[in-house]
Amino acid sequence: MSPRLRSIAVAALLAGIAVLIVSAPHGPVGLSADEAALAQEARAVTATGRGSDGRTAPLLFRVTEEHWLQPLPVYFTAVVAVFVPSDMAGRYAAAVIGAIDIALMFILGRLLFSGTHVAVAGALLLLVTPAHFAHARSGTEAIYAVPFVLLWLIALVTYLNGGRLRSAAVGGLVLGLGVYSQPAAPLTMGFLLAVTLAATWATGRPRVRDLAALPLAFAAPLVPLAMWFAVNPQSYQDTFGRWAIHAAHLRFPLDGVRAFVNWTTLGARVTNYWGFFDPSWLFLDGPSAPGTPLNGAAPFLMFTVLGFAVGVARQLHAGPRAMTLTVLAGLAATPLAASTFGRLHAIDAALPVTVFVVWMATTGYASLIDSQSSYRRLLGWAGIVAMAIEFGRFYSGGFAG
């Protein structure tokens, strides 16, 4: 078997294992309000080809005046509902997306690391990361942005490893498609496009006209969205007008700048953004909001921080490589969109952050285990065992049965 086929086989095996672990047993009987809303729209599309508000094949789905759903979760859930009971279709659809994430994380690892075992370890670490695991079991739209970020990273790594600019352009296209994944995605994907442009420029290889291919590729999937807003202008204010740029600020950009730098608004967003990186809630205490899919657990296993710290130190010591700076910039940029939603610790709006943390933690643990120092090797293996125990406690505490 060729190395490429072997990698595909391992990725498929990991995805199969992931979907079995994530989907069975499959959570509480009752659906949350967000799960029920997604299931309702999926049922309406399956039955009539319309949203619950009567729009034919809508691009955005109105649940309430201020609650709209992005199209990808609804349509994918509608497809899954053909094969499983409709009430649980959202959870099974999310489980499939979560399994795809694991396979993509392995493929990314094969591009980043020299050994297959390290790529497998990175995929498994993403699987047992509580934030990813819990949302892969929740029939909401939070998980849907993650595969687009992984595909973007795969395309960008391919380019930085000597590929043609078309690889980076594919990354821009993927980010554009990711806009349709969940409410925070328009801002998140826009920030990551800026990261892509910076990383591409830093290589010193492309010409300015070549860089134009990235925003053009990003914009191409957004043409249907522009047409949708042209036909349904009233829908903009309660969707992208809340998530990205207010309609009035499109007409008067200077007012938008003033609103953005308003001290009260800016202070609240900075507080949310800074609070997102509080190690206590990320690794120890869990989200402050009750009733979240994490059931009070922290988004990351506590001993993830060991690998993350070692990974950051190792990468920075090796010098300012483009991929390292891209991962750190992505880690910093992803919670920016979540901080605009006015909720502290909004991990559901910033779930792609798990990819960047896991990437760096995998780098750190690989460095420890491959070290010539017996002390560092022992520390690495102790951290891995501790994470396995942590995940067992997390699973049995809120997800078994």
Coordinates of C-alpha atoms in Angstrom, one line a residue:
M1 CA 0.0 0.0 0.0
S2 CA 1.3 3.4 -0.9
P3 CA 2.0 6.0 1.8
R4 CA -0.9 8.1 0.6
L5 CA -3.4 5.2 0.7
R6 CA -2.1 4.2 4.1
S7 CA -2.7 7.7 5.4
I8 CA -6.2 7.7 4.0
A9 CA -6.9 4.3 5.5
V10 CA -5.6 5.5 8.9
A11 CA -7.7 8.7 8.7
A12 CA -10.8 6.7 7.8
L13 CA -10.2 4.3 10.7
L14 CA -9.8 7.2 13.1
A15 CA -13.0 8.8 11.9
G16 CA -14.8 5.5 12.3
I17 CA -13.5 5.1 15.9
A18 CA -14.4 8.7 16.6
V19 CA -18.0 8.5 15.4
L20 CA -18.6 5.3 17.4
I21 CA -17.2 6.9 20.6
V22 CA -18.9 10.2 20.1
S23 CA -22.3 9.0 19.1
A24 CA -22.9 6.1 21.5
P25 CA -24.5 6.4 24.0
H26 CA -25.8 9.6 22.7
G27 CA -26.5 12.0 25.5
P28 CA -29.7 13.0 27.3
V29 CA -33.1 12.2 25.9
G30 CA -34.4 15.8 25.9
L31 CA -33.2 18.3 23.3
S32 CA -32.0 21.7 24.3
A33 CA -33.7 24.8 22.8
D34 CA -30.9 25.3 20.3
E35 CA -31.0 21.6 19.3
A36 CA -34.8 21.7 18.9
A37 CA -34.6 24.8 16.7
L38 CA -32.1 23.2 14.4
A39 CA -34.1 20.0 14.3
Q40 CA -37.3 21.9 13.5
E41 CA -35.7 23.7 10.5
A42 CA -34.2 20.4 9.2
R43 CA -37.7 18.7 9.4
A44 CA -39.3 21.6 7.6
V45 CA -36.7 21.4 4.8
T46 CA -37.1 17.7 4.5
A47 CA -40.9 17.8 4.4
T48 CA -41.5 20.9 2.2
G49 CA -38.2 22.2 0.9
R50 CA -38.9 25.4 2.8
G51 CA -37.8 26.9 6.2
S52 CA -40.3 27.1 9.0
D53 CA -41.1 30.7 7.9
G54 CA -42.2 29.5 4.5
R55 CA -39.2 30.6 2.4
T56 CA -38.3 28.2 -0.4
A57 CA -34.7 26.7 -0.1
P58 CA -33.6 29.5 2.2
L59 CA -29.9 30.4 2.5
L60 CA -30.5 31.6 6.1
F61 CA -33.2 30.2 8.5
R62 CA -35.2 32.4 10.8
V63 CA -36.0 30.8 14.1
T64 CA -37.0 34.0 15.8
E65 CA -36.6 37.7 14.9
E66 CA -33.1 37.7 16.3
H67 CA -32.2 34.0 16.0
W68 CA -31.1 32.8 12.6
L69 CA -29.4 29.6 11.6
Q70 CA -26.7 29.2 9.0
P71 CA -27.5 26.9 6.1
L72 CA -24.8 24.1 6.4
P73 CA -26.0 22.7 9.8
V74 CA -29.6 22.7 8.7
Y75 CA -29.2 21.1 5.3
F76 CA -26.7 18.5 6.6
T77 CA -29.0 17.6 9.5
A78 CA -31.8 17.3 7.0
V79 CA -29.7 14.8 5.0
V80 CA -28.9 12.8 8.2
A81 CA -32.6 12.8 9.2
V82 CA -33.2 10.6 6.2
F83 CA -31.3 7.8 7.9
V84 CA -32.0 8.3 11.6
P85 CA -34.9 9.5 13.8
S86 CA -35.4 13.1 13.1
D87 CA -35.3 14.3 16.7
M88 CA -31.8 12.9 17.1
A89 CA -30.6 13.8 13.6
G90 CA -28.8 16.9 14.8
R91 CA -26.7 15.0 17.2
Y92 CA -25.8 12.3 14.8
A93 CA -25.0 15.0 12.2
A94 CA -22.7 16.7 14.7
A95 CA -21.0 13.4 15.5
V96 CA -20.2 12.9 11.8
I97 CA -18.7 16.4 11.6
G98 CA -16.7 15.7 14.7
A99 CA -15.4 12.4 13.2
I100 CA -14.4 14.3 10.0
D101 CA -12.5 16.7 12.2
I102 CA -10.5 13.8 13.7
A103 CA -9.6 12.5 10.2
L104 CA -8.6 15.9 9.0
M105 CA -6.5 16.5 12.2
F106 CA -4.6 13.3 11.3
I107 CA -4.0 14.5 7.7
L108 CA -2.8 17.8 9.0
G109 CA -0.5 16.0 11.4
R110 CA 1.0 13.9 8.6
L111 CA 1.9 17.2 6.9
L112 CA 3.3 18.8 10.1
F113 CA 5.1 15.9 11.8
S114 CA 7.6 13.4 10.6
G115 CA 6.0 10.3 12.3
T116 CA 2.6 8.8 11.8
H117 CA 2.4 8.1 15.5
V118 CA 2.5 11.8 16.3
A119 CA -0.2 12.5 13.8
V120 CA -2.4 9.8 15.4
A121 CA -1.7 11.3 18.8
G122 CA -2.8 14.7 17.6
A123 CA -6.0 13.3 16.2
L124 CA -6.8 11.4 19.4
L125 CA -6.0 14.5 21.5
L126 CA -8.6 16.4 19.6
L127 CA -11.0 13.6 20.0
V128 CA -10.7 13.7 23.8
T129 CA -10.6 17.5 24.1
P130 CA -13.8 18.2 26.1
A131 CA -14.9 21.2 24.2
H132 CA -14.7 19.4 20.9
F133 CA -16.1 16.1 22.2
A134 CA -19.1 17.8 23.9
H135 CA -20.1 19.9 20.9
A136 CA -19.7 16.9 18.6
R137 CA -22.4 15.3 20.7
S138 CA -24.7 18.3 20.7
G139 CA -27.0 18.9 17.8
T140 CA -26.1 22.5 17.4
E141 CA -24.1 24.4 14.8
A142 CA -21.0 25.1 17.0
I143 CA -19.0 22.2 15.6
Y144 CA -19.5 23.0 11.9
A145 CA -16.8 25.7 11.7
V146 CA -14.0 23.3 12.8
P147 CA -13.6 21.2 9.6
F148 CA -13.2 24.4 7.5
V149 CA -10.4 25.6 9.7
L150 CA -8.7 22.3 9.4
L151 CA -9.1 22.2 5.7
W152 CA -7.7 25.8 5.5
L153 CA -4.7 24.7 7.6
I154 CA -4.0 21.7 5.4
A155 CA -4.1 23.9 2.3
L156 CA -1.9 26.5 3.9
V157 CA 0.7 24.0 5.1
T158 CA 0.8 22.5 1.6
Y159 CA 1.6 25.9 0.3
L160 CA 4.2 26.8 2.9
N161 CA 5.9 23.4 2.3
G162 CA 6.6 24.5 -1.3
G163 CA 3.2 24.1 -3.0
R164 CA 1.9 26.5 -5.6
L165 CA -0.1 29.6 -4.7
R166 CA -3.2 27.7 -5.8
S167 CA -2.9 25.7 -2.5
A168 CA -3.2 29.0 -0.5
A169 CA -6.1 30.0 -2.8
V170 CA -7.9 26.8 -2.0
G171 CA -7.5 27.8 1.7
G172 CA -9.2 31.1 0.9
L173 CA -12.0 29.3 -0.9
V174 CA -12.5 27.0 2.1
L175 CA -12.7 29.9 4.5
G176 CA -15.3 31.5 2.2
L177 CA -17.4 28.3 2.4
G178 CA -16.9 28.3 6.2
V179 CA -18.8 31.5 6.4
Y180 CA -22.0 29.4 6.1
S181 CA -21.2 27.2 9.1
Q182 CA -22.2 29.1 12.2
P183 CA -23.0 32.6 13.4
A184 CA -19.4 33.6 14.5
A185 CA -17.9 32.2 11.3
P186 CA -18.2 35.3 9.1
L187 CA -15.9 37.2 11.4
T188 CA -13.7 34.2 12.2
M189 CA -13.1 33.3 8.6
G190 CA -12.4 36.9 7.8
F191 CA -9.8 37.1 10.5
L192 CA -8.2 33.9 9.3
L193 CA -8.1 35.2 5.7
A194 CA -6.0 38.1 7.1
V195 CA -3.7 35.5 8.7
T196 CA -3.4 33.7 5.4
L197 CA -2.5 36.9 3.6
A198 CA 0.1 37.7 6.2
A199 CA 1.6 34.2 6.1
T200 CA 1.7 34.1 2.4
W201 CA 3.3 37.6 2.2
A202 CA 5.9 36.5 4.8
T203 CA 7.3 33.8 2.6
G204 CA 8.6 36.4 0.2
R205 CA 7.5 34.3 -2.7
P206 CA 4.3 35.7 -4.1
R207 CA 3.7 38.8 -6.1
V208 CA 1.0 41.3 -5.2
R209 CA -1.2 40.3 -8.1
D210 CA -0.9 36.7 -6.9
L211 CA -2.1 37.7 -3.4
A212 CA -5.3 39.0 -5.0
A213 CA -6.2 35.4 -5.7
L214 CA -6.8 34.8 -1.9
P215 CA -9.6 37.4 -1.3
L216 CA -11.1 36.6 -4.7
A217 CA -11.2 32.9 -3.8
F218 CA -12.7 33.8 -0.4
A219 CA -15.3 36.0 -2.0
A220 CA -16.5 33.5 -4.6
P221 CA -18.7 31.4 -2.3
L222 CA -20.2 34.6 -0.9
V223 CA -21.9 35.6 -4.2
P224 CA -25.0 33.6 -3.4
L225 CA -25.1 35.3 0.0
A226 CA -25.0 38.7 -1.6
M227 CA -27.8 37.7 -4.0
W228 CA -29.8 36.4 -1.0
F229 CA -29.5 39.7 0.8
A230 CA -30.4 41.6 -2.4
V231 CA -33.6 39.7 -2.6
N232 CA -34.2 39.6 1.2
P233 CA -32.7 42.9 2.4
Q234 CA -34.6 42.8 5.7
S235 CA -32.8 39.6 6.8
Y236 CA -29.3 41.3 6.9
Q237 CA -29.9 43.4 10.0
D238 CA -30.7 40.3 12.2
T239 CA -28.0 38.2 10.7
F240 CA -24.7 39.6 9.4
G241 CA -25.8 43.0 10.8
R242 CA -25.5 41.5 14.2
W243 CA -22.6 39.1 13.5
A244 CA -20.4 41.2 11.3
I245 CA -21.1 44.8 10.1
H246 CA -24.3 46.7 10.9
A247 CA -26.3 47.8 7.8
A248 CA -26.0 51.4 8.8
H249 CA -22.2 51.1 9.0
L250 CA -22.1 49.8 5.4
R251 CA -23.7 53.1 4.3
F252 CA -21.6 55.2 6.6
P253 CA -18.3 53.4 7.4
L254 CA -17.0 56.3 9.6
D255 CA -20.0 55.7 12.0
G256 CA -19.0 52.1 12.1
V257 CA -15.4 53.0 13.1
R258 CA -16.8 55.3 15.8
A259 CA -19.0 52.6 17.1
F260 CA -16.2 50.1 17.2
V261 CA -13.9 52.3 19.2
N262 CA -16.6 53.4 21.5
W263 CA -15.0 53.0 25.0
T264 CA -18.0 51.2 26.5
T265 CA -18.3 48.7 23.6
L266 CA -14.6 48.3 23.2
G267 CA -14.2 47.8 26.9
A268 CA -16.8 45.0 27.0
R269 CA -15.2 43.3 24.0
V270 CA -11.7 43.5 25.4
T271 CA -13.0 42.1 28.7
N272 CA -14.7 39.2 27.0
Y273 CA -11.6 38.6 24.8
W274 CA -9.1 38.7 27.7
G275 CA -11.4 36.6 29.8
F276 CA -11.5 33.9 27.1
F277 CA -7.8 33.2 27.7
D278 CA -8.2 32.8 31.5
P279 CA -6.3 29.6 32.3
S280 CA -8.7 28.8 35.2
W281 CA -11.8 28.4 33.1
L282 CA -9.9 26.9 30.1
F283 CA -8.3 24.1 32.0
L284 CA -9.9 23.9 35.5
D285 CA -13.3 25.4 36.2
G286 CA -15.3 25.2 32.9
P287 CA -17.7 27.7 31.4
S288 CA -19.6 30.0 33.8
A289 CA -22.9 29.7 31.8
P290 CA -25.1 26.8 33.1
G291 CA -26.7 24.3 30.8
T292 CA -23.9 24.2 28.2
P293 CA -22.9 21.0 26.4
L294 CA -19.8 20.8 28.6
N295 CA -21.9 20.3 31.7
G296 CA -19.6 22.5 33.8
A297 CA -16.3 20.8 32.5
A298 CA -13.4 22.9 31.3
P299 CA -12.9 23.1 27.5
F300 CA -9.5 21.5 27.7
L301 CA -8.0 18.7 29.8
M302 CA -5.9 20.2 32.5
F303 CA -2.6 18.5 31.4
T304 CA -3.1 19.8 27.8
V305 CA -1.5 23.0 29.2
L306 CA 1.8 21.1 29.8
G307 CA 2.1 20.1 26.1
F308 CA 0.9 23.5 25.0
A309 CA 3.5 25.4 27.0
V310 CA 6.3 23.1 25.9
G311 CA 5.2 23.3 22.3
V312 CA 5.1 27.1 22.3
A313 CA 8.5 27.3 23.9
R314 CA 10.0 24.8 21.5
Q315 CA 8.5 26.5 18.4
L316 CA 9.6 30.0 19.4
H317 CA 13.1 28.7 20.3
A318 CA 13.3 27.2 16.8
G319 CA 12.8 30.7 15.3
P320 CA 9.9 32.6 13.7
R321 CA 8.7 30.0 11.2
A322 CA 5.7 30.9 9.1
M323 CA 3.6 27.9 10.3
T324 CA 4.3 28.6 14.0
L325 CA 3.3 32.3 13.6
T326 CA 0.2 31.2 11.7
V327 CA -1.0 28.9 14.5
L328 CA -0.3 31.5 17.2
A329 CA -2.1 34.1 15.1
G330 CA -5.0 31.8 14.5
L331 CA -5.2 31.1 18.2
A332 CA -5.3 34.8 18.9
A333 CA -7.8 35.6 16.1
T334 CA -10.4 33.0 16.7
P335 CA -11.8 34.3 20.0
L336 CA -12.1 37.8 18.5
A337 CA -15.4 36.9 16.8
A338 CA -16.7 35.2 20.0
S339 CA -15.9 38.3 22.0
T340 CA -18.3 40.4 19.9
F341 CA -21.3 38.3 21.0
G342 CA -21.4 39.8 24.4
R343 CA -21.0 36.5 26.3
L344 CA -18.0 35.6 28.5
H345 CA -16.3 32.3 27.8
A346 CA -18.3 31.7 24.6
I347 CA -16.4 28.5 23.6
D348 CA -19.3 27.5 21.3
A349 CA -18.6 30.6 19.1
A350 CA -14.8 29.9 19.1
L351 CA -14.6 26.2 18.9
P352 CA -11.9 26.2 16.1
V353 CA -9.5 27.4 18.9
T354 CA -9.3 23.7 19.9
V355 CA -7.4 23.0 16.7
F356 CA -4.7 25.4 17.4
V357 CA -4.3 24.4 21.1
V358 CA -4.2 20.7 20.2
W359 CA -1.7 21.3 17.4
M360 CA 0.7 23.1 19.8
A361 CA 0.1 20.6 22.6
T362 CA 0.9 17.7 20.3
T363 CA 4.1 19.4 19.3
G364 CA 5.0 19.8 23.0
Y365 CA 4.3 16.2 24.0
A366 CA 6.1 14.9 20.9
S367 CA 9.1 16.9 22.0
L368 CA 9.0 15.6 25.5
I369 CA 8.6 11.9 24.5
D370 CA 11.3 12.1 21.8
S371 CA 13.8 13.8 24.2
Q372 CA 17.1 12.2 25.1
S373 CA 16.4 13.2 28.7
S374 CA 14.8 10.4 30.7
Y375 CA 13.2 13.0 33.0
R376 CA 11.5 14.8 30.1
R377 CA 10.3 11.5 28.6
L378 CA 8.9 10.5 32.0
L379 CA 7.1 13.9 32.2
G380 CA 5.7 13.4 28.7
W381 CA 4.3 10.0 29.4
A382 CA 3.0 11.0 32.8
G383 CA 1.1 13.9 31.1
I384 CA -0.5 11.5 28.6
V385 CA -1.6 9.1 31.2
A386 CA -3.0 12.0 33.3
M387 CA -5.0 13.2 30.3
A388 CA -6.4 9.7 29.7
I389 CA -7.5 9.6 33.3
E390 CA -9.0 13.1 33.1
F391 CA -11.0 12.2 30.0
G392 CA -12.3 9.1 31.7
R393 CA -13.5 11.2 34.6
F394 CA -15.0 13.8 32.3
Y395 CA -16.9 11.2 30.2
S396 CA -18.2 9.2 33.2
G397 CA -19.2 12.4 35.0
G398 CA -21.5 13.8 32.3
F399 CA -21.7 11.6 29.2
A400 CA -21.9 8.0 30.1
G401 CA -25.4 6.7 29.7

